[in-house]
Amino acid sequence: MSDPTVDPTLRSFLEIPDGSPFPIQNLPYGVFRRTATEPPRVGVAIGDEVLDCAALEARRLFDGPNLAGKRIFDRPSLNPLMALGRDAWREARARISRLLSRDEPLLRDDATLRGAALIPRAEVELLLPVEIGDYTDFYSSREHATNVGTMFRGPDNALMPNWLHVPVAYHGRSSSVVLSGVDVRRPMGQTKRDDEPGPRFGPSRRLDIELEMGFFVGPGNRLGEPIPVGEAEKAIFGMVLVNDWSARDIQKWEYVPLGPFLAKNFATSISPWVVTLDALEPFRCAGPEQDPEPLPYLRSEGERTFDIELEVSLQTEKMAKPQRIIRSNFRHLYWNMAQQLAHHSITGCNMRPGDLLASGTISGPSKESRGSLLELSWAGKEPIELPGGETRTFLENGDRITMTGWCRKGGRAIGFGEVTTRILPELG
Amino acid sequence: MSDPTVDPTLRSFLEIPDGSPFPIQNLPYGVFRRTATEPPRVGVAIGDEVLDCAALEARRLFDGPNLAGKRIFDRPSLNPLMALGRDAWREARARISRLLSRDEPLLRDDATLRGAALIPRAEVELLLPVEIGDYTDFYSSREHATNVGTMFRGPDNALMPNWLHVPVAYHGRSSSVVLSGVDVRRPMGQTKRDDEPGPRFGPSRRLDIELEMGFFVGPGNRLGEPIPVGEAEKAIFGMVLVNDWSARDIQKWEYVPLGPFLAKNFATSISPWVVTLDALEPFRCAGPEQDPEPLPYLRSEGERTFDIELEVSLQTEKMAKPQRIIRSNFRHLYWNMAQQLAHHSITGCNMRPGDLLASGTISGPSKESRGSLLELSWAGKEPIELPGGETRTFLENGDRITMTGWCRKGGRAIGFGEVTTRILPELG
């Protein structure tokens, strides 16, 4: 591995707790503030601390050709950094990696600078890191599409005829993308039972999760000029965990013929730290074989995805601790991120810095890897058994869902942290 | 009518050309600049001129309780104005109406101020007036849904079972909303013919228009707190003409099961001047009877829509002048704007100032009122005949589409101007 920032032998002068998702090889970006009156700014998670990149910028420590003299980190979102492109991202990463490393005295030996630039993570408030222009949700797990298709149309017609040719997706709602920790209220809406003549209004009774990941677009493209599949990875800044909340009963009634709308627009939760593609590089791997071969504009050779272990836990109000209910992996996805981005822009659709493209529910081949309660409970027919004798088909009020993501290889490990959310009862 | 700004006898000291869509009763907002180096700012169209609201603001002429001391018009978008809410909108409108009226000397008799604040419209560049956070497209014309349903499923199953209960909609793409005058490039994409075994890649051969209107949200709502239907109109700032470009062949192959995606994301064109609901007040009317009665959260009494005459013309490269091909009316829509906004937010989905909600194709009961080429040519089976012997099913390169909107009542008339677009060939 030629990039020294991912060298597994690299050590920070900071003490990184065992099992931290944020060793010096990770360096994910977020947006934080210490008090509600302080301006939000860009930081990097390192162990149990946050490195204040704005403080480094103010001291002109980003002095490379792409960053010198620019105001990129003293900002309330990552969008300006995302817009700069990969050369600038790598310059920033190399600088931060160096400043945090054990062998570099500049920050290590300057108590004043350390006091200004390193803040315990427990003392900061994390904010939504990106101003998301457009949010798109793909449907790129073959196993998920097959599971859902089997439930609704039977095993013989499970996969739609377009699915193996088109990275199917729909436009989502960007205003309601919220951060981990923000409680989500059970939505109200129209539903219709099969045994009733008309629709009724009330709280959703089939509130579900979707285990997803999402990536943020970097520089983007001009309207009318697609991003070729071979150039697409360069345009991706980094990734987060995504819980794409879904009201299955609202969805079932509303979605024909234009797709899910209210069933998805009440909230989408993301993890606060954006892990860059540079940090993920050591965990690169091949995706599933694609047969039939995609059309040329979607052909992508080599290791174009990443080995990211994903887990989901559920804790009801009665449970003393969370119980893992899902174990999946990002590598199961049939369509990779480069293909998603190339497809999204093939019509000329312009992508902007900060656009969020999510994967769709990440299910795998095993039962344990089903990425939604809809699949886990097989549309409510097979309740999930929990410690203490409780069961769940869909979510109850007070339930807490936590998703985590880890990359592990040899002795090294980096993590995404978590996206954790509690369900509030509907408005009375 | 108690609002003096819509009084039909009101006259401006400016000469308003006969047939201008922008008499003093209209006062639509836009964003403009005179040169590419000048900062964009908010203006109001009046006759053949633009009133520079930022110039008035700089002279502290907006001195009412909601606007005094604020920087609202010296801005590159209408979003700050939209965020202020209806009291501020009415204060601004009353002030502008007064300043432009024949009986008010302040602007009329001050040559210096007139020179600074009134600019010939031919000398300004109009820009996208709003920073659109999220764009949503409804499907609220019963006639359009019935026409499309009849073509695809036959007359007996034309309308989906949910349609008369749910204001069906889907999330669109906000990045590719462009202004009138911006050429639109024919998109490339995957399509599949019924007589071929697999998909092919190439330019869309069924490029279509959709005659729509859209409204911009004002103050919006917090996540989790729906906008009641009775409060919804107060939250609407104003309206524009919308051409929601559609690639029917791409749509047909991709849209199952999550709805249209690439078929719609390459461009949506809007007219540059936002006509406020206050200006539309005299043209208020009742919509179609709603049977079955909507669920309580969608019930809206009285005259909740507007009589807006809509026309679409087509001009091919060979034609000397445009030919009208569609005549419809906004009042045909089954679901009104208040119902759309209440429905959109009923789950708690948060709406932000500047969000765009479009109506869906506005078709009416007559053949001439079909709002898309798909319907006009009945899926390509009945070509549209044009002067000079040309015919069209879908659009050819070089074709120009122009949509206009007018409100007329008694002797008074206000207009939306136009949204006009030329089709460029696909990238070679």
Short mmCIF file of C-alpha atoms in Angstrom, two decimals, chain B:
data_model
loop_
_atom_site.label_atom_id
_atom_site.label_comp_id
_atom_site.label_asym_id
_atom_site.label_seq_id
_atom_site.Cartn_x
_atom_site.Cartn_y
_atom_site.Cartn_z
CA MET B 1 -62.07 43.22 -3.18
CA SER B 2 -60.55 44.79 -0.11
CA ASP B 3 -56.89 44.48 -1.15
CA PRO B 4 -56.01 47.72 -3.00
CA THR B 5 -53.03 46.07 -4.75
CA VAL B 6 -55.40 44.04 -6.95
CA ASP B 7 -57.85 46.90 -7.62
CA PRO B 8 -58.45 46.80 -11.40
CA THR B 9 -58.64 50.57 -11.56
CA LEU B 10 -55.16 50.98 -10.11
CA ARG B 11 -52.70 52.46 -12.62
CA SER B 12 -48.95 52.84 -12.62
CA PHE B 13 -47.12 56.00 -13.59
CA LEU B 14 -45.17 53.73 -15.92
CA GLU B 15 -46.56 53.02 -19.32
CA ILE B 16 -47.64 49.38 -19.39
CA PRO B 17 -47.87 48.04 -22.97
CA ASP B 18 -51.22 46.62 -23.97
CA GLY B 19 -51.24 42.88 -23.40
CA SER B 20 -48.35 42.93 -20.94
CA PRO B 21 -48.59 40.06 -18.47
CA PHE B 22 -47.13 42.37 -15.83
CA PRO B 23 -49.51 45.26 -15.01
CA ILE B 24 -49.36 46.84 -11.57
CA GLN B 25 -51.87 44.29 -10.27
CA ASN B 26 -49.39 41.45 -10.81
CA LEU B 27 -45.95 42.38 -9.38
CA PRO B 28 -44.25 38.98 -9.72
CA TYR B 29 -40.82 38.46 -8.17
CA GLY B 30 -37.67 37.32 -9.93
CA VAL B 31 -33.90 37.42 -9.58
CA PHE B 32 -31.82 39.38 -12.07
CA ARG B 33 -28.57 41.12 -12.82
CA ARG B 34 -27.53 43.59 -15.49
CA THR B 35 -24.05 42.20 -16.08
CA ALA B 36 -22.36 38.94 -15.26
CA THR B 37 -20.15 40.68 -12.70
CA GLU B 38 -23.02 42.28 -10.82
CA PRO B 39 -24.47 40.52 -7.76
CA PRO B 40 -27.87 38.95 -8.48
CA ARG B 41 -30.76 40.54 -6.60
CA VAL B 42 -34.53 40.52 -6.32
CA GLY B 43 -36.68 42.45 -8.77
CA VAL B 44 -40.33 42.81 -9.68
CA ALA B 45 -41.58 42.74 -13.27
CA ILE B 46 -43.67 45.78 -14.20
CA GLY B 47 -44.61 46.28 -17.85
CA ASP B 48 -41.39 46.13 -19.84
CA GLU B 49 -39.23 47.00 -16.86
CA VAL B 50 -37.78 45.47 -13.74
CA LEU B 51 -38.10 47.24 -10.43
CA ASP B 52 -34.86 46.68 -8.51
CA CYS B 53 -36.08 45.90 -4.99
CA ALA B 54 -32.53 45.87 -3.65
CA ALA B 55 -32.16 49.50 -4.74
CA LEU B 56 -35.34 50.38 -2.84
CA GLU B 57 -34.14 48.42 0.16
CA ALA B 58 -30.81 50.27 0.13
CA ARG B 59 -32.78 53.52 0.36
CA ARG B 60 -34.74 52.12 3.33
CA LEU B 61 -38.02 52.31 1.47
CA PHE B 62 -39.20 49.03 2.99
CA ASP B 63 -39.85 50.56 6.39
CA GLY B 64 -42.79 48.52 7.68
CA PRO B 65 -42.67 46.35 10.81
CA ASN B 66 -41.76 43.11 9.00
CA LEU B 67 -39.10 44.43 6.64
CA ALA B 68 -37.44 47.50 8.16
CA GLY B 69 -33.72 47.04 8.69
CA LYS B 70 -33.65 43.61 7.05
CA ARG B 71 -31.60 42.55 4.05
CA ILE B 72 -34.15 40.60 2.06
CA PHE B 73 -33.94 41.85 -1.53
CA ASP B 74 -30.20 42.32 -1.92
CA ARG B 75 -29.91 38.56 -2.20
CA PRO B 76 -29.33 36.04 -5.00
CA SER B 77 -32.61 34.20 -4.35
CA LEU B 78 -36.15 34.73 -3.11
CA ASN B 79 -35.61 32.30 -0.23
CA PRO B 80 -35.10 34.94 2.48
CA LEU B 81 -38.31 36.69 1.41
CA MET B 82 -40.15 33.37 1.26
CA ALA B 83 -39.01 32.49 4.78
CA LEU B 84 -40.56 35.65 6.27
CA GLY B 85 -44.18 34.63 5.81
CA ARG B 86 -47.37 36.18 4.60
CA ASP B 87 -47.45 39.34 6.71
CA ALA B 88 -44.07 40.37 5.31
CA TRP B 89 -45.09 39.40 1.77
CA ARG B 90 -48.16 41.61 2.00
CA GLU B 91 -46.16 44.45 3.47
CA ALA B 92 -43.68 44.28 0.60
CA ARG B 93 -46.43 44.01 -1.99
CA ALA B 94 -48.36 46.97 -0.60
CA ARG B 95 -45.19 49.05 -0.57
CA ILE B 96 -44.19 48.17 -4.13
CA SER B 97 -47.73 48.68 -5.40
CA ARG B 98 -47.85 52.11 -3.79
CA LEU B 99 -44.42 53.14 -5.11
CA LEU B 100 -45.39 52.21 -8.67
CA SER B 101 -48.84 53.78 -8.58
CA ARG B 102 -49.72 56.87 -10.55
CA ASP B 103 -50.73 58.85 -7.47
CA GLU B 104 -47.53 58.35 -5.49
CA PRO B 105 -44.80 60.92 -6.22
CA LEU B 106 -41.92 59.31 -4.27
CA LEU B 107 -40.57 57.23 -7.14
CA ARG B 108 -42.52 58.88 -9.95
CA ASP B 109 -41.01 62.31 -9.39
CA ASP B 110 -37.49 61.29 -8.40
CA ALA B 111 -35.50 60.89 -11.62
CA THR B 112 -32.38 59.70 -9.80
CA LEU B 113 -34.26 56.98 -7.93
CA ARG B 114 -36.13 55.96 -11.07
CA GLY B 115 -32.82 55.70 -12.90
CA ALA B 116 -31.43 53.46 -10.18
CA ALA B 117 -34.50 51.33 -9.55
CA LEU B 118 -36.15 50.82 -12.94
CA ILE B 119 -34.32 48.88 -15.62
CA PRO B 120 -35.63 47.84 -19.04
CA ARG B 121 -36.35 44.12 -18.90
CA ALA B 122 -34.50 43.64 -22.17
CA GLU B 123 -31.30 44.76 -20.43
CA VAL B 124 -31.29 42.28 -17.57
CA GLU B 125 -30.32 38.66 -17.29
CA LEU B 126 -32.89 36.62 -15.38
CA LEU B 127 -31.62 33.89 -13.08
CA LEU B 128 -33.23 30.95 -11.33
CA PRO B 129 -35.22 32.88 -8.71
CA VAL B 130 -35.19 30.29 -5.94
CA GLU B 131 -32.71 27.99 -4.29
CA ILE B 132 -34.85 24.88 -4.45
CA GLY B 133 -34.17 22.48 -1.60
CA ASP B 134 -36.56 19.72 -2.57
CA TYR B 135 -38.69 19.38 -5.66
CA THR B 136 -41.85 17.27 -5.56
CA ASP B 137 -44.07 16.43 -8.48
CA PHE B 138 -47.72 15.57 -7.92
CA TYR B 139 -50.04 13.67 -10.26
CA SER B 140 -53.17 15.65 -9.50
CA SER B 141 -55.01 15.77 -12.83
CA ARG B 142 -57.71 13.14 -12.94
CA GLU B 143 -57.89 13.46 -16.72
CA HIS B 144 -54.13 12.96 -17.11
CA ALA B 145 -54.06 9.96 -14.77
CA THR B 146 -57.08 8.51 -16.60
CA ASN B 147 -55.57 9.09 -20.05
CA VAL B 148 -52.25 7.48 -19.09
CA GLY B 149 -54.00 4.67 -17.27
CA THR B 150 -56.26 3.98 -20.26
CA MET B 151 -53.28 3.78 -22.59
CA PHE B 152 -51.40 1.36 -20.37
CA ARG B 153 -54.16 -0.68 -18.68
CA GLY B 154 -57.33 -0.05 -20.69
CA PRO B 155 -60.34 2.11 -19.80
CA ASP B 156 -61.70 -0.23 -17.10
CA ASN B 157 -58.65 -0.01 -14.87
CA ALA B 158 -57.53 3.47 -15.86
CA LEU B 159 -57.47 5.09 -12.43
CA MET B 160 -55.52 3.29 -9.70
CA PRO B 161 -57.59 2.40 -6.59
CA ASN B 162 -55.68 4.93 -4.45
CA TRP B 163 -56.00 7.87 -6.84
CA LEU B 164 -59.25 9.41 -5.55
CA HIS B 165 -58.03 9.13 -1.95
CA VAL B 166 -54.36 10.08 -2.15
CA PRO B 167 -52.80 13.11 -3.86
CA VAL B 168 -50.23 10.83 -5.49
CA ALA B 169 -46.76 12.33 -5.89
CA TYR B 170 -43.08 11.45 -6.10
CA HIS B 171 -39.88 13.19 -5.21
CA GLY B 172 -38.13 14.84 -8.16
CA ARG B 173 -34.64 16.15 -8.78
CA SER B 174 -33.99 19.72 -7.65
CA SER B 175 -30.48 20.15 -9.10
CA SER B 176 -31.74 20.05 -12.67
CA VAL B 177 -34.52 22.62 -12.35
CA VAL B 178 -33.55 25.23 -14.93
CA LEU B 179 -34.86 28.54 -16.10
CA SER B 180 -36.87 29.30 -19.19
CA GLY B 181 -34.45 29.89 -22.07
CA VAL B 182 -31.98 27.19 -21.04
CA ASP B 183 -31.78 24.68 -23.87
CA VAL B 184 -32.44 21.07 -22.88
CA ARG B 185 -30.29 18.28 -24.26
CA ARG B 186 -31.95 15.08 -25.39
CA PRO B 187 -31.02 12.52 -22.74
CA MET B 188 -29.27 9.21 -23.29
CA GLY B 189 -30.40 6.14 -21.45
CA GLN B 190 -31.53 2.56 -21.35
CA THR B 191 -34.69 1.61 -23.15
CA LYS B 192 -36.21 -1.71 -24.07
CA ARG B 193 -38.49 -2.38 -26.99
CA ASP B 194 -41.22 -4.94 -26.61
CA ASP B 195 -39.90 -6.84 -29.63
CA GLU B 196 -36.30 -7.10 -28.42
CA PRO B 197 -34.95 -9.47 -25.77
CA GLY B 198 -32.78 -7.00 -23.88
CA PRO B 199 -32.30 -3.28 -23.32
CA ARG B 200 -30.38 -0.95 -25.60
CA PHE B 201 -28.52 2.27 -24.92
CA GLY B 202 -29.01 5.45 -26.87
CA PRO B 203 -30.82 8.77 -27.10
CA SER B 204 -34.41 8.86 -25.90
CA ARG B 205 -36.80 8.59 -28.85
CA ARG B 206 -39.89 9.57 -26.85
CA LEU B 207 -38.93 12.95 -25.44
CA ASP B 208 -42.04 14.60 -24.04
CA ILE B 209 -43.28 17.69 -22.26
CA GLU B 210 -45.56 17.93 -19.25
CA LEU B 211 -47.63 21.07 -18.90
CA GLU B 212 -47.54 21.82 -15.18
CA MET B 213 -47.56 24.61 -12.67
CA GLY B 214 -45.66 24.66 -9.42
CA PHE B 215 -45.78 26.53 -6.16
CA PHE B 216 -43.02 27.59 -3.80
CA VAL B 217 -43.33 26.96 -0.09
CA GLY B 218 -42.89 29.89 2.27
CA PRO B 219 -42.00 29.43 5.94
CA GLY B 220 -42.48 25.67 5.99
CA ASN B 221 -42.72 23.50 9.10
CA ARG B 222 -40.52 21.71 11.59
CA LEU B 223 -39.85 18.00 11.21
CA GLY B 224 -42.63 16.02 12.85
CA GLU B 225 -45.20 18.84 12.75
CA PRO B 226 -47.61 18.63 9.77
CA ILE B 227 -49.14 21.68 8.10
CA PRO B 228 -52.94 21.45 8.57
CA VAL B 229 -54.91 21.76 5.34
CA GLY B 230 -56.64 24.90 6.67
CA GLU B 231 -53.27 26.59 7.24
CA ALA B 232 -51.63 25.43 4.04
CA GLU B 233 -52.44 28.34 1.71
CA LYS B 234 -50.79 30.76 4.14
CA ALA B 235 -47.56 28.82 3.66
CA ILE B 236 -47.55 29.22 -0.15
CA PHE B 237 -45.54 32.10 -1.57
CA GLY B 238 -46.38 31.95 -5.25
CA MET B 239 -46.50 30.05 -8.50
CA VAL B 240 -44.61 29.49 -11.75
CA LEU B 241 -45.13 27.61 -15.00
CA VAL B 242 -43.38 24.24 -15.08
CA ASN B 243 -42.39 22.02 -17.98
CA ASP B 244 -41.51 18.67 -16.47
CA TRP B 245 -39.51 17.07 -19.29
CA SER B 246 -40.04 13.34 -19.59
CA ALA B 247 -38.31 10.59 -21.56
CA ARG B 248 -41.19 8.16 -21.98
CA ASP B 249 -39.12 5.27 -23.33
CA ILE B 250 -36.62 5.48 -20.47
CA GLN B 251 -39.51 5.80 -18.04
CA LYS B 252 -41.29 2.73 -19.34
CA TRP B 253 -38.27 0.47 -18.75
CA GLU B 254 -37.00 1.87 -15.45
CA TYR B 255 -40.08 2.83 -13.45
CA VAL B 256 -41.11 -0.49 -11.92
CA PRO B 257 -41.34 -0.68 -8.92
CA LEU B 258 -39.96 2.61 -7.53
CA GLY B 259 -41.29 5.16 -10.01
CA PRO B 260 -39.73 7.50 -12.59
CA PHE B 261 -36.08 8.39 -12.04
CA LEU B 262 -33.75 9.07 -15.01
CA ALA B 263 -36.79 9.69 -17.20
CA LYS B 264 -37.33 12.92 -15.29
CA ASN B 265 -34.00 13.98 -13.79
CA PHE B 266 -32.31 15.54 -16.84
CA ALA B 267 -34.26 18.81 -16.67
CA THR B 268 -37.34 20.58 -15.35
CA SER B 269 -37.92 24.08 -16.76
CA ILE B 270 -39.66 26.90 -14.90
CA SER B 271 -40.76 30.41 -15.80
CA PRO B 272 -38.65 33.19 -14.26
CA TRP B 273 -41.33 35.31 -12.53
CA VAL B 274 -43.02 34.03 -9.37
CA VAL B 275 -46.62 35.23 -9.24
CA THR B 276 -47.77 35.55 -5.62
CA LEU B 277 -50.98 34.11 -4.24
CA ASP B 278 -51.99 37.65 -3.33
CA ALA B 279 -51.89 38.64 -7.00
CA LEU B 280 -53.92 35.54 -7.89
CA GLU B 281 -56.63 36.24 -5.31
CA PRO B 282 -59.14 37.79 -7.79
CA PHE B 283 -58.96 34.63 -9.91
CA ARG B 284 -59.84 32.22 -7.13
CA CYS B 285 -62.41 29.57 -8.07
CA ALA B 286 -63.70 26.19 -7.02
CA GLY B 287 -62.05 22.99 -8.20
CA PRO B 288 -63.82 19.83 -9.37
CA GLU B 289 -66.17 18.15 -6.93
CA GLN B 290 -64.34 15.54 -4.87
CA ASP B 291 -66.20 12.27 -4.60
CA PRO B 292 -65.55 10.20 -2.50
CA GLU B 293 -65.08 12.80 0.19
CA PRO B 294 -61.40 12.97 1.16
CA LEU B 295 -60.24 11.88 4.61
CA PRO B 296 -60.55 14.73 7.17
CA TYR B 297 -56.89 15.77 6.97
CA LEU B 298 -57.45 16.57 3.27
CA ARG B 299 -60.82 18.30 3.48
CA SER B 300 -60.74 21.82 2.15
CA GLU B 301 -63.81 24.00 1.76
CA GLY B 302 -64.61 26.87 -0.57
CA GLU B 303 -62.74 28.29 -3.55
CA ARG B 304 -59.36 26.70 -3.13
CA THR B 305 -57.93 26.89 -6.61
CA PHE B 306 -57.36 29.43 -9.35
CA ASP B 307 -58.57 30.02 -12.88
CA ILE B 308 -55.32 30.06 -14.86
CA GLU B 309 -55.52 29.59 -18.63
CA LEU B 310 -52.58 27.61 -19.95
CA GLU B 311 -51.29 27.23 -23.47
CA VAL B 312 -48.46 25.30 -25.06
CA SER B 313 -47.00 26.03 -28.46
CA LEU B 314 -44.55 24.08 -30.56
CA GLN B 315 -42.22 25.48 -33.19
CA THR B 316 -40.07 23.15 -35.25
CA GLU B 317 -36.96 24.37 -37.05
CA LYS B 318 -38.94 24.53 -40.28
CA MET B 319 -41.85 26.54 -38.93
CA ALA B 320 -41.87 30.34 -39.26
CA LYS B 321 -43.90 30.77 -36.09
CA PRO B 322 -45.10 28.71 -33.16
CA GLN B 323 -48.30 26.69 -33.35
CA ARG B 324 -50.52 26.26 -30.32
CA ILE B 325 -50.94 22.56 -29.54
CA ILE B 326 -52.50 22.59 -26.04
CA ARG B 327 -55.05 24.71 -24.21
CA SER B 328 -55.77 23.75 -20.62
CA ASN B 329 -56.53 25.35 -17.26
CA PHE B 330 -55.07 24.99 -13.77
CA ARG B 331 -58.58 24.77 -12.36
CA HIS B 332 -59.06 21.31 -13.87
CA LEU B 333 -56.79 19.79 -11.21
CA TYR B 334 -58.60 17.46 -8.83
CA TRP B 335 -56.34 18.03 -5.82
CA ASN B 336 -55.66 21.64 -4.88
CA MET B 337 -52.42 23.13 -3.55
CA ALA B 338 -53.58 23.23 0.07
CA GLN B 339 -54.39 19.54 -0.11
CA GLN B 340 -51.05 18.79 -1.74
CA LEU B 341 -49.12 20.62 0.96
CA ALA B 342 -51.16 19.11 3.80
CA HIS B 343 -50.68 15.64 2.35
CA HIS B 344 -46.95 16.12 1.76
CA SER B 345 -46.37 17.09 5.39
CA ILE B 346 -48.87 14.80 7.10
CA THR B 347 -46.13 12.33 8.06
CA GLY B 348 -44.21 15.21 9.62
CA CYS B 349 -42.03 15.74 6.54
CA ASN B 350 -40.49 19.19 6.91
CA MET B 351 -40.98 21.71 4.14
CA ARG B 352 -38.40 24.47 3.71
CA PRO B 353 -38.67 27.94 2.17
CA GLY B 354 -38.14 27.52 -1.56
CA ASP B 355 -39.30 23.94 -1.90
CA LEU B 356 -41.06 23.48 -5.22
CA LEU B 357 -44.26 21.43 -5.46
CA ALA B 358 -45.47 20.89 -8.99
CA SER B 359 -48.96 19.89 -10.00
CA GLY B 360 -48.33 17.05 -12.39
CA THR B 361 -49.48 17.27 -15.98
CA ILE B 362 -52.54 19.49 -16.25
CA SER B 363 -54.94 17.83 -18.64
CA GLY B 364 -58.59 18.76 -18.98
CA PRO B 365 -61.71 17.13 -20.34
CA SER B 366 -61.20 18.08 -24.00
CA LYS B 367 -58.70 16.60 -26.43
CA GLU B 368 -57.08 20.03 -26.85
CA SER B 369 -56.46 20.18 -23.12
CA ARG B 370 -54.27 17.09 -22.94
CA GLY B 371 -51.10 18.31 -21.28
CA SER B 372 -48.45 16.02 -22.79
CA LEU B 373 -47.47 14.70 -26.21
CA LEU B 374 -47.97 11.20 -24.84
CA GLU B 375 -51.66 11.99 -24.44
CA LEU B 376 -51.99 14.26 -27.50
CA SER B 377 -50.52 11.62 -29.82
CA TRP B 378 -52.10 8.79 -27.79
CA ALA B 379 -48.76 7.06 -27.16
CA GLY B 380 -47.55 7.92 -30.64
CA LYS B 381 -50.50 6.41 -32.49
CA GLU B 382 -52.12 9.70 -33.54
CA PRO B 383 -49.42 12.08 -34.80
CA ILE B 384 -50.00 15.79 -34.27
CA GLU B 385 -50.28 17.64 -37.57
CA LEU B 386 -48.42 20.92 -37.87
CA PRO B 387 -48.59 23.75 -40.41
CA GLY B 388 -46.31 23.01 -43.37
CA GLY B 389 -47.12 19.32 -43.35
CA GLU B 390 -44.83 18.23 -40.54
CA THR B 391 -46.10 15.87 -37.87
CA ARG B 392 -44.97 15.09 -34.35
CA THR B 393 -45.54 12.26 -31.94
CA PHE B 394 -42.68 13.16 -29.62
CA LEU B 395 -40.11 15.97 -29.83
CA GLU B 396 -37.41 16.27 -32.48
CA ASN B 397 -34.12 18.10 -32.09
CA GLY B 398 -34.45 21.82 -32.63
CA ASP B 399 -38.09 21.89 -31.57
CA ARG B 400 -39.05 24.76 -29.30
CA ILE B 401 -41.76 24.43 -26.66
CA THR B 402 -43.32 27.49 -25.07
CA MET B 403 -45.83 27.47 -22.23
CA THR B 404 -47.80 30.52 -21.15
CA GLY B 405 -50.29 31.21 -18.38
CA TRP B 406 -52.91 33.94 -18.00
CA CYS B 407 -55.56 34.90 -15.50
CA ARG B 408 -58.42 36.88 -17.02
CA LYS B 409 -61.56 38.16 -15.39
CA GLY B 410 -63.75 41.03 -16.53
CA GLY B 411 -61.36 43.55 -17.99
CA ARG B 412 -58.38 42.56 -15.90
CA ALA B 413 -55.58 40.19 -16.84
CA ILE B 414 -52.30 39.15 -15.31
CA GLY B 415 -49.87 36.67 -16.77
CA PHE B 416 -47.07 34.34 -15.83
CA GLY B 417 -44.92 35.20 -18.84
CA GLU B 418 -43.55 32.05 -20.38
CA VAL B 419 -41.31 29.08 -20.07
CA THR B 420 -39.66 28.45 -23.41
CA THR B 421 -37.09 25.80 -24.25
CA ARG B 422 -35.33 24.41 -27.30
CA ILE B 423 -34.30 20.78 -27.64
CA LEU B 424 -30.62 20.18 -28.35
CA PRO B 425 -29.41 16.96 -29.94
CA GLU B 426 -27.88 14.32 -27.66
CA LEU B 427 -24.15 14.46 -26.97
CA GLY B 428 -22.36 12.92 -29.96
#
